[in-house]
PDB file of C-alpha atoms and ligand atoms in Angstrom:
ATOM      1  CA  MET A   1      80.975  93.793 109.067  1.00  0.00           C
ATOM      2  CA  LYS A   2      83.848  92.800 106.816  1.00  0.00           C
ATOM      3  CA  PHE A   3      85.230  95.220 104.245  1.00  0.00           C
ATOM      4  CA  PHE A   4      86.537  93.888 100.942  1.00  0.00           C
ATOM      5  CA  VAL A   5      87.952  96.072  98.200  1.00  0.00           C
ATOM      6  CA  ASP A   6      86.616  95.499  94.691  1.00  0.00           C
ATOM      7  CA  THR A   7      89.679  96.006  92.502  1.00  0.00           C
ATOM      8  CA  ALA A   8      92.737  94.288  91.004  1.00  0.00           C
ATOM      9  CA  ASP A   9      94.860  97.427  91.388  1.00  0.00           C
ATOM     10  CA  THR A  10      97.633  96.282  93.738  1.00  0.00           C
ATOM     11  CA  ALA A  11      98.722  99.820  94.661  1.00  0.00           C
ATOM     12  CA  GLU A  12      95.189 100.607  95.893  1.00  0.00           C
ATOM     13  CA  ILE A  13      94.978  97.267  97.733  1.00  0.00           C
ATOM     14  CA  ARG A  14      98.363  97.811  99.423  1.00  0.00           C
ATOM     15  CA  GLU A  15      97.376 101.313 100.577  1.00  0.00           C
ATOM     16  CA  LEU A  16      94.077 100.100 102.051  1.00  0.00           C
ATOM     17  CA  ALA A  17      95.624  96.980 103.608  1.00  0.00           C
ATOM     18  CA  GLU A  18      98.036  99.228 105.510  1.00  0.00           C
ATOM     19  CA  THR A  19      95.107 100.895 107.309  1.00  0.00           C
ATOM     20  CA  GLY A  20      94.246  97.537 108.912  1.00  0.00           C
ATOM     21  CA  LEU A  21      90.626  97.963 107.812  1.00  0.00           C
ATOM     22  CA  LEU A  22      90.689  95.585 104.877  1.00  0.00           C
ATOM     23  CA  ASP A  23      89.396  92.026 105.258  1.00  0.00           C
ATOM     24  CA  GLY A  24      89.580  90.766 101.683  1.00  0.00           C
ATOM     25  CA  VAL A  25      89.518  91.497  97.958  1.00  0.00           C
ATOM     26  CA  THR A  26      87.141  90.738  95.102  1.00  0.00           C
ATOM     27  CA  THR A  27      88.095  90.742  91.447  1.00  0.00           C
ATOM     28  CA  ASN A  28      86.215  89.890  88.267  1.00  0.00           C
ATOM     29  CA  PRO A  29      87.251  89.590  84.590  1.00  0.00           C
ATOM     30  CA  SER A  30      86.456  93.279  83.949  1.00  0.00           C
ATOM     31  CA  LEU A  31      88.653  94.395  86.864  1.00  0.00           C
ATOM     32  CA  ILE A  32      91.475  92.124  85.647  1.00  0.00           C
ATOM     33  CA  HIS A  33      91.157  93.725  82.201  1.00  0.00           C
ATOM     34  CA  LYS A  34      91.266  97.193  83.808  1.00  0.00           C
ATOM     35  CA  ALA A  35      94.424  96.284  85.761  1.00  0.00           C
ATOM     36  CA  GLY A  36      96.110  95.187  82.510  1.00  0.00           C
ATOM     37  CA  ARG A  37      98.061  92.430  84.274  1.00  0.00           C
ATOM     38  CA  ASP A  38      98.395  88.663  83.894  1.00  0.00           C
ATOM     39  CA  PHE A  39      95.485  87.117  85.835  1.00  0.00           C
ATOM     40  CA  LEU A  40      97.415  84.431  87.723  1.00  0.00           C
ATOM     41  CA  GLU A  41     100.342  86.729  88.505  1.00  0.00           C
ATOM     42  CA  VAL A  42      98.218  89.598  89.836  1.00  0.00           C
ATOM     43  CA  THR A  43      96.023  87.212  91.863  1.00  0.00           C
ATOM     44  CA  LYS A  44      99.125  85.764  93.520  1.00  0.00           C
ATOM     45  CA  GLU A  45     100.380  89.261  94.365  1.00  0.00           C
ATOM     46  CA  ILE A  46      96.986  90.294  95.792  1.00  0.00           C
ATOM     47  CA  ALA A  47      96.751  87.095  97.860  1.00  0.00           C
ATOM     48  CA  GLY A  48     100.043  88.073  99.491  1.00  0.00           C
ATOM     49  CA  LEU A  49      98.790  91.552 100.402  1.00  0.00           C
ATOM     50  CA  VAL A  50      95.756  90.512 102.459  1.00  0.00           C
ATOM     51  CA  PRO A  51      95.268  87.532 104.769  1.00  0.00           C
ATOM     52  CA  GLY A  52      91.552  87.290 103.973  1.00  0.00           C
ATOM     53  CA  PRO A  53      89.718  85.868 100.968  1.00  0.00           C
ATOM     54  CA  VAL A  54      90.687  86.983  97.458  1.00  0.00           C
ATOM     55  CA  SER A  55      87.963  86.164  94.937  1.00  0.00           C
ATOM     56  CA  ALA A  56      89.174  85.018  91.525  1.00  0.00           C
ATOM     57  CA  GLU A  57      86.518  84.259  88.919  1.00  0.00           C
ATOM     58  CA  VAL A  58      86.315  81.324  86.527  1.00  0.00           C
ATOM     59  CA  VAL A  59      85.320  82.167  82.958  1.00  0.00           C
ATOM     60  CA  ALA A  60      84.164  78.725  81.767  1.00  0.00           C
ATOM     61  CA  LEU A  61      80.437  78.102  81.513  1.00  0.00           C
ATOM     62  CA  ASP A  62      80.334  74.337  81.898  1.00  0.00           C
ATOM     63  CA  HIS A  63      80.961  72.461  85.140  1.00  0.00           C
ATOM     64  CA  LYS A  64      83.884  70.347  83.951  1.00  0.00           C
ATOM     65  CA  GLU A  65      85.822  73.285  82.607  1.00  0.00           C
ATOM     66  CA  MET A  66      84.936  75.416  85.682  1.00  0.00           C
ATOM     67  CA  MET A  67      86.449  72.685  87.860  1.00  0.00           C
ATOM     68  CA  ARG A  68      89.601  72.681  85.730  1.00  0.00           C
ATOM     69  CA  GLU A  69      89.968  76.474  85.997  1.00  0.00           C
ATOM     70  CA  ALA A  70      89.202  76.377  89.732  1.00  0.00           C
ATOM     71  CA  GLU A  71      91.983  73.823  90.170  1.00  0.00           C
ATOM     72  CA  VAL A  72      94.471  76.257  88.609  1.00  0.00           C
ATOM     73  CA  LEU A  73      93.196  79.218  90.649  1.00  0.00           C
ATOM     74  CA  ARG A  74      93.035  77.522  94.032  1.00  0.00           C
ATOM     75  CA  LYS A  75      96.657  76.433  93.728  1.00  0.00           C
ATOM     76  CA  ILE A  76      97.724  80.099  93.702  1.00  0.00           C
ATOM     77  CA  ALA A  77      97.285  80.551  97.471  1.00  0.00           C
ATOM     78  CA  ASP A  78      95.234  79.219 100.393  1.00  0.00           C
ATOM     79  CA  ASN A  79      93.235  82.447 100.633  1.00  0.00           C
ATOM     80  CA  VAL A  80      92.007  82.337  97.020  1.00  0.00           C
ATOM     81  CA  CYS A  81      88.220  82.059  96.897  1.00  0.00           C
ATOM     82  CA  ILE A  82      86.802  80.672  93.651  1.00  0.00           C
ATOM     83  CA  LYS A  83      84.119  82.859  92.115  1.00  0.00           C
ATOM     84  CA  VAL A  84      81.480  81.109  89.997  1.00  0.00           C
ATOM     85  CA  PRO A  85      78.449  82.521  88.168  1.00  0.00           C
ATOM     86  CA  LEU A  86      74.924  81.879  89.387  1.00  0.00           C
ATOM     87  CA  THR A  87      74.018  79.177  86.853  1.00  0.00           C
ATOM     88  CA  LEU A  88      73.255  75.481  87.349  1.00  0.00           C
ATOM     89  CA  ASP A  89      76.805  74.607  86.299  1.00  0.00           C
ATOM     90  CA  GLY A  90      78.128  77.286  88.664  1.00  0.00           C
ATOM     91  CA  LEU A  91      76.088  75.871  91.555  1.00  0.00           C
ATOM     92  CA  LYS A  92      77.235  72.320  90.780  1.00  0.00           C
ATOM     93  CA  THR A  93      80.812  73.579  90.803  1.00  0.00           C
ATOM     94  CA  CYS A  94      80.162  75.441  94.069  1.00  0.00           C
ATOM     95  CA  LYS A  95      78.884  72.257  95.723  1.00  0.00           C
ATOM     96  CA  ALA A  96      81.859  70.201  94.555  1.00  0.00           C
ATOM     97  CA  LEU A  97      84.427  72.797  95.615  1.00  0.00           C
ATOM     98  CA  THR A  98      82.959  73.622  99.035  1.00  0.00           C
ATOM     99  CA  GLU A  99      82.610  69.923  99.872  1.00  0.00           C
ATOM    100  CA  ASP A 100      86.311  69.740  99.165  1.00  0.00           C
ATOM    101  CA  GLY A 101      87.035  72.616 101.608  1.00  0.00           C
ATOM    102  CA  THR A 102      87.524  75.381  99.029  1.00  0.00           C
ATOM    103  CA  MET A 103      85.961  78.830  99.573  1.00  0.00           C
ATOM    104  CA  VAL A 104      83.421  79.752  96.879  1.00  0.00           C
ATOM    105  CA  ASN A 105      81.826  83.092  96.047  1.00  0.00           C
ATOM    106  CA  VAL A 106      78.697  82.738  93.912  1.00  0.00           C
ATOM    107  CA  THR A 107      78.438  85.889  91.833  1.00  0.00           C
ATOM    108  CA  LEU A 108      75.924  87.730  89.636  1.00  0.00           C
ATOM    109  CA  CYS A 109      73.032  87.206  92.058  1.00  0.00           C
ATOM    110  CA  PHE A 110      69.939  89.275  91.260  1.00  0.00           C
ATOM    111  CA  SER A 111      67.157  87.443  93.115  1.00  0.00           C
ATOM    112  CA  ALA A 112      66.542  86.011  96.580  1.00  0.00           C
ATOM    113  CA  ASN A 113      65.683  82.624  95.056  1.00  0.00           C
ATOM    114  CA  GLN A 114      69.101  82.573  93.388  1.00  0.00           C
ATOM    115  CA  ALA A 115      70.658  83.331  96.783  1.00  0.00           C
ATOM    116  CA  LEU A 116      68.673  80.461  98.320  1.00  0.00           C
ATOM    117  CA  LEU A 117      70.091  78.084  95.696  1.00  0.00           C
ATOM    118  CA  ALA A 118      73.632  79.300  96.401  1.00  0.00           C
ATOM    119  CA  ALA A 119      73.184  78.622 100.121  1.00  0.00           C
ATOM    120  CA  LYS A 120      71.868  75.124  99.342  1.00  0.00           C
ATOM    121  CA  ALA A 121      74.980  74.581  97.210  1.00  0.00           C
ATOM    122  CA  GLY A 122      77.092  75.423 100.277  1.00  0.00           C
ATOM    123  CA  ALA A 123      78.449  78.768  99.027  1.00  0.00           C
ATOM    124  CA  THR A 124      80.853  80.560 101.351  1.00  0.00           C
ATOM    125  CA  PHE A 125      79.687  83.914  99.942  1.00  0.00           C
ATOM    126  CA  ILE A 126      76.735  85.054  97.849  1.00  0.00           C
ATOM    127  CA  SER A 127      77.283  88.239  95.845  1.00  0.00           C
ATOM    128  CA  PRO A 128      74.065  90.179  95.176  1.00  0.00           C
ATOM    129  CA  PHE A 129      74.830  93.131  92.852  1.00  0.00           C
ATOM    130  CA  VAL A 130      72.962  96.078  94.390  1.00  0.00           C
ATOM    131  CA  GLY A 131      74.189  98.808  92.017  1.00  0.00           C
ATOM    132  CA  ARG A 132      73.310  96.922  88.835  1.00  0.00           C
ATOM    133  CA  HIS A 133      69.967  95.983  90.439  1.00  0.00           C
ATOM    134  CA  ASP A 134      69.221  99.679  91.092  1.00  0.00           C
ATOM    135  CA  ASP A 135      70.407 100.625  87.574  1.00  0.00           C
ATOM    136  CA  ASN A 136      67.711  98.390  86.140  1.00  0.00           C
ATOM    137  CA  GLY A 137      64.834  99.809  88.148  1.00  0.00           C
ATOM    138  CA  PHE A 138      64.853  97.347  91.054  1.00  0.00           C
ATOM    139  CA  ASP A 139      65.623  98.002  94.721  1.00  0.00           C
ATOM    140  CA  GLY A 140      69.055  96.561  95.520  1.00  0.00           C
ATOM    141  CA  MET A 141      68.670  96.962  99.267  1.00  0.00           C
ATOM    142  CA  GLU A 142      65.314  95.160  99.245  1.00  0.00           C
ATOM    143  CA  LEU A 143      67.164  92.203  97.718  1.00  0.00           C
ATOM    144  CA  ILE A 144      69.685  92.245 100.595  1.00  0.00           C
ATOM    145  CA  ARG A 145      66.846  92.408 103.140  1.00  0.00           C
ATOM    146  CA  ASP A 146      65.119  89.390 101.545  1.00  0.00           C
ATOM    147  CA  ILE A 147      68.306  87.325 101.465  1.00  0.00           C
ATOM    148  CA  ARG A 148      69.070  88.167 105.126  1.00  0.00           C
ATOM    149  CA  LEU A 149      65.567  87.057 106.123  1.00  0.00           C
ATOM    150  CA  ILE A 150      65.761  83.779 104.190  1.00  0.00           C
ATOM    151  CA  TYR A 151      69.269  82.901 105.405  1.00  0.00           C
ATOM    152  CA  ASP A 152      68.256  83.627 109.010  1.00  0.00           C
ATOM    153  CA  ASN A 153      65.048  81.554 108.629  1.00  0.00           C
ATOM    154  CA  TYR A 154      67.122  78.480 107.836  1.00  0.00           C
ATOM    155  CA  ALA A 155      70.341  79.376 109.674  1.00  0.00           C
ATOM    156  CA  TYR A 156      72.384  79.174 106.486  1.00  0.00           C
ATOM    157  CA  ASP A 157      76.087  79.948 107.007  1.00  0.00           C
ATOM    158  CA  THR A 158      76.543  81.509 103.561  1.00  0.00           C
ATOM    159  CA  GLN A 159      77.807  85.060 104.014  1.00  0.00           C
ATOM    160  CA  ILE A 160      76.012  87.893 102.237  1.00  0.00           C
ATOM    161  CA  LEU A 161      78.688  89.800 100.327  1.00  0.00           C
ATOM    162  CA  VAL A 162      77.075  92.978  99.017  1.00  0.00           C
ATOM    163  CA  ALA A 163      78.602  93.698  95.598  1.00  0.00           C
ATOM    164  CA  SER A 164      78.284  96.363  92.900  1.00  0.00           C
ATOM    165  CA  ILE A 165      78.285  99.005  95.621  1.00  0.00           C
ATOM    166  CA  ARG A 166      78.239 102.521  94.199  1.00  0.00           C
ATOM    167  CA  HIS A 167      78.153 104.807  97.226  1.00  0.00           C
ATOM    168  CA  SER A 168      78.249 105.126 101.018  1.00  0.00           C
ATOM    169  CA  VAL A 169      74.479 104.802 101.465  1.00  0.00           C
ATOM    170  CA  HIS A 170      74.690 101.265 100.041  1.00  0.00           C
ATOM    171  CA  VAL A 171      77.267 100.509 102.760  1.00  0.00           C
ATOM    172  CA  LEU A 172      75.171 102.089 105.515  1.00  0.00           C
ATOM    173  CA  GLU A 173      72.011 100.233 104.498  1.00  0.00           C
ATOM    174  CA  SER A 174      73.921  96.938 104.165  1.00  0.00           C
ATOM    175  CA  ALA A 175      75.281  97.344 107.693  1.00  0.00           C
ATOM    176  CA  LYS A 176      71.811  98.161 109.071  1.00  0.00           C
ATOM    177  CA  ILE A 177      70.359  95.043 107.434  1.00  0.00           C
ATOM    178  CA  GLY A 178      73.188  92.912 108.822  1.00  0.00           C
ATOM    179  CA  ALA A 179      74.975  91.904 105.612  1.00  0.00           C
ATOM    180  CA  ASP A 180      78.212  90.090 106.411  1.00  0.00           C
ATOM    181  CA  VAL A 181      80.529  91.745 103.893  1.00  0.00           C
ATOM    182  CA  ALA A 182      80.574  94.832 101.680  1.00  0.00           C
ATOM    183  CA  THR A 183      82.908  94.855  98.706  1.00  0.00           C
ATOM    184  CA  MET A 184      83.569  98.392  97.579  1.00  0.00           C
ATOM    185  CA  PRO A 185      85.598 100.286  94.996  1.00  0.00           C
ATOM    186  CA  PRO A 186      88.600 101.977  96.722  1.00  0.00           C
ATOM    187  CA  ALA A 187      87.000 105.432  96.409  1.00  0.00           C
ATOM    188  CA  VAL A 188      83.898 104.307  98.311  1.00  0.00           C
ATOM    189  CA  ILE A 189      85.977 102.857 101.182  1.00  0.00           C
ATOM    190  CA  LYS A 190      88.033 106.050 101.412  1.00  0.00           C
ATOM    191  CA  GLY A 191      84.873 108.176 101.191  1.00  0.00           C
ATOM    192  CA  LEU A 192      83.392 106.546 104.311  1.00  0.00           C
ATOM    193  CA  VAL A 193      85.773 108.483 106.559  1.00  0.00           C
ATOM    194  CA  LYS A 194      84.850 111.879 105.193  1.00  0.00           C
ATOM    195  CA  HIS A 195      82.616 114.376 106.970  1.00  0.00           C
ATOM    196  CA  VAL A 196      82.624 118.129 106.491  1.00  0.00           C
ATOM    197  CA  LEU A 197      82.204 118.704 110.241  1.00  0.00           C
ATOM    198  CA  THR A 198      85.214 116.491 110.999  1.00  0.00           C
ATOM    199  CA  ASP A 199      87.347 118.614 108.643  1.00  0.00           C
ATOM    200  CA  LYS A 200      85.922 121.839 110.081  1.00  0.00           C
ATOM    201  CA  GLY A 201      86.491 120.593 113.633  1.00  0.00           C
ATOM    202  CA  ILE A 202      90.154 119.763 112.947  1.00  0.00           C
ATOM    203  CA  GLU A 203      90.661 123.164 111.338  1.00  0.00           C
ATOM    204  CA  GLY A 204      89.188 124.946 114.381  1.00  0.00           C
ATOM    205  CA  PHE A 205      91.132 122.902 116.932  1.00  0.00           C
ATOM    206  CA  LEU A 206      94.421 123.409 115.097  1.00  0.00           C
ATOM    207  CA  ALA A 207      93.836 127.157 114.783  1.00  0.00           C
ATOM    208  CA  ASP A 208      93.221 127.448 118.562  1.00  0.00           C
ATOM    209  CA  TRP A 209      96.147 125.143 119.353  1.00  0.00           C
ATOM    210  CA  ALA A 210      98.490 127.377 117.323  1.00  0.00           C
ATOM    211  CA  LYS A 211      97.398 130.322 119.486  1.00  0.00           C
ATOM    212  CA  THR A 212      98.567 128.491 122.639  1.00  0.00           C
ATOM    213  CA  GLY A 213     102.144 128.448 121.304  1.00  0.00           C
ATOM    214  CA  GLN A 214     102.589 124.950 122.748  1.00  0.00           C
ATOM    215  CA  SER A 215     103.849 121.684 121.254  1.00  0.00           C
ATOM    216  CA  ILE A 216     103.386 118.090 122.401  1.00  0.00           C
ATOM    217  CA  GLY A 217     106.495 116.340 123.625  1.00  0.00           C
TER     218      GLY A 217
HETATM  219  C1  LIG B 301      82.291  92.002  92.858  1.00  0.00           C
HETATM  220  O1  LIG B 301      82.438  90.894  93.259  1.00  0.00           O
HETATM  221  C2  LIG B 301      81.504  92.340  91.643  1.00  0.00           C
HETATM  222  O2  LIG B 301      82.027  91.686  90.530  1.00  0.00           O
HETATM  223  C3  LIG B 301      81.494  93.827  91.473  1.00  0.00           C
HETATM  224  O3  LIG B 301      81.149  94.416  92.706  1.00  0.00           O
HETATM  225  C4  LIG B 301      80.599  94.316  90.345  1.00  0.00           C
HETATM  226  O4  LIG B 301      80.524  95.715  90.416  1.00  0.00           O
HETATM  227  P1  LIG B 301      80.007  96.619  89.194  1.00  0.00           P
HETATM  228  O5  LIG B 301      78.546  96.409  89.040  1.00  0.00           O
HETATM  229  O6  LIG B 301      80.337  98.024  89.614  1.00  0.00           O
HETATM  230  O7  LIG B 301      80.780  96.189  87.976  1.00  0.00           O
END
């Protein structure tokens, strides 16, 4: 399973990239606003921090203008993945860009039928938003299960990129279902390593080691 970080904060991305556990980055207009940086400049910096895909989202709603924005974004770096919304114009843009060899992440997916359309449009990634789905009284993980089943039925290559992840159980369930990618806020990635018994175990081992009076090397 690939791990992407869902942020435009370059300090957080750098720290996680140094662990060797990071496979890519996703951003969206809200995360760019939060970072308070110039969109093109911060995307270029992020693309230099990770070798994997860096999603950068278009903001136009019509196909022609989406293509123009995508042209600007894809020139930033080879690992920039163009993010388009799940609309007919977004899907048309996805088809045109992927046929041209550009990676595309189709975002704001809230139904399995939408995910089916994205796969037919040749999307590299589909981003179902599990957290926002849950927030609105639906079952986010059920959506991931349905998309996995449909993509496997037809051997679609589109990768399921679980987005809007809020906590570690979303990650666990996504991995059990066989989602390809999880994009997580930095705190969720860092939280995955934590276990009270790991901390307690280290404490006990170090206390006993101190009693031996030894050192290594
Ligand atoms: C990532 O690609 C999505 O834009 C992001 O995960 C949305 O997360 P949110 O629902 O927490 O804003």
